[in-house]
Amino acid sequence: MHPSIHAKSVPDKPALIIEPGGETISYAALEANSNRVAHFLRGAGLAIGDTVAICMDNRARYFDVIWGAQRSGLIAVSISSRLTAPEIAYILEDSGARLLIASEYIGDAALDRIAADRPDVARYLVGAARGGWHDLDQALAGQPDTPIADERAGTDMLYSSGTTGKPKGIRLQLPENSDILDPGSLTQLAQAAFGFGSQSVYMSPAPLYHAAPLRWCMAVHRLGGTVICMAKFDPEEALHLIQKYRANAGQWVPTHFVRMLKLPEAVRAAYDVSSVACAVHAAAPCPVPIKQAMIDWWGPVLKEYYAGTEGHGFTFIDSQQWLAHKGSVGRPLLGILHICDEAGKEVPPRTEGTVYFENETLFTYHNDPAKTAESRSPQGWATIGDVGWVDEEGYLYLTDRKSFMIISGGVNVYPQEIENLLIAHEEVADAAVIGAPDDDLGERVVAVVQPLDPGAGEDALRARLSAYLRGQLSGAKLPRQIDFREALPRHATGKLYKRLLRDEYWGKSDGRII
């Protein structure tokens, strides 16, 4: 299974539609374009096993490049287009990338800084040339649209979101099977768990530099479906596109659900979403009321998984299973699940501990053996630092990230529980809970809230939220402080940059953001 097969059988079928604008790329065009990219990369001196970096916003050329790299046996590093020049330069150096393909989206200042800081990396810009950068489109124009002679399956090397520090690269070996047509385990999961196939019309509302959007879009291409790629998520526009294209599948994060649910009822009712047969979601635990509301609205079509960019394990749960095990992220489809205490000893059901997976394939953090070692249990099982528990039937429930835990007055407080309650409140658009320094308690629980109505009176809203939480949380978990912000620092995939919030609070003597 590969786009090249569909280019022969259904050459005119849309492989990709970019919105807004409706730019459509057929399978024949994707095949020709990715072949040109493969020839270009070889001509630039990149051999099998070398690393190429991509730093672009969501656009059609992204898929030309990623599929061109895949069929060239290269390691493709997708870099967030929202990073600063020093952050991009760090990933270029850390990954060993020999060539960078970027778009003007990252900004003139960043382009100039990267050219100055990384003269050793060949640099190409989509659709333009400028100081220190070559024109990618011009470089591709004369390339053959037929396969290169030494095709070999490549892979990706993605970096963690960096929510708790510098991003770390998860480097995988090239696929053992060198055939570019080999579907791999992810495509098989897409078929078996989510029902993706040639009839899939797949909504992708998130940035392609993140693991899930990139990998699931590529799985849909392998299976011969059509990807509807949003340049940027907008809740009402997402509903409009589902209706316009009769989209039957898609991958979302809880933040997307929250924003769609908090549209006015009349707006939500104006769009027909009955075509959706599979709404995949992951990236963060979904608050129970939010998921229940989505099932009430879209029907029992939500399918959730828990996994990491590291590929260490994979759990799955459909709507029917979730309704019987509310709050669970499912049972393992990949890897053997273990919950362990601080000493690495497995604990009984319904006991919280670190979530580990036992898997034959182990990841490593590139250039960071210490972090790799920290991710292993004494038995050699792997974790990404999440805390959770399993029930007697083997369903996993996530508590939070271990690194986000607050110790207040000697009591362990996990922010996720409090955040889930806040985000479900009708007056809250977004929320984060962190620990701030406190002379008496060591850390005090602080809630940082984005109001749905920016004009709401802060004192009155603070009182309403406090009363709402007081009825549902024990005293140790209640926020001692509720602050307000116009927006929270979220990754475009929905992940919250808690480190940024926490650093601001710990950097101020009074614990408040100025």
PDB file of C-alpha atoms in Angstrom, residues 92 166 178 209 253 265 284 319 386 407 457 482 500:
ATOM      1  CA  LEU A  92      18.932  21.112  12.822  1.00  0.00           C
ATOM      2  CA  LYS A 166      14.008  21.364  25.229  1.00  0.00           C
ATOM      3  CA  SER A 178      13.127  -1.641   2.640  1.00  0.00           C
ATOM      4  CA  TYR A 209       4.745  18.785  11.918  1.00  0.00           C
ATOM      5  CA  VAL A 253      -7.705  16.654  20.100  1.00  0.00           C
ATOM      6  CA  GLU A 265     -26.141  26.217  19.564  1.00  0.00           C
ATOM      7  CA  ALA A 284      -4.457  14.663  25.866  1.00  0.00           C
ATOM      8  CA  SER A 319     -17.510   4.876  22.117  1.00  0.00           C
ATOM      9  CA  ASP A 386       2.476   9.440  32.437  1.00  0.00           C
ATOM     10  CA  ILE A 407       2.960  18.800  46.145  1.00  0.00           C
ATOM     11  CA  GLY A 457     -16.037  40.619  35.543  1.00  0.00           C
ATOM     12  CA  ILE A 482      -7.478  31.891  40.185  1.00  0.00           C
ATOM     13  CA  LEU A 500       6.066  28.451  30.349  1.00  0.00           C
TER      14      LEU A 500
END
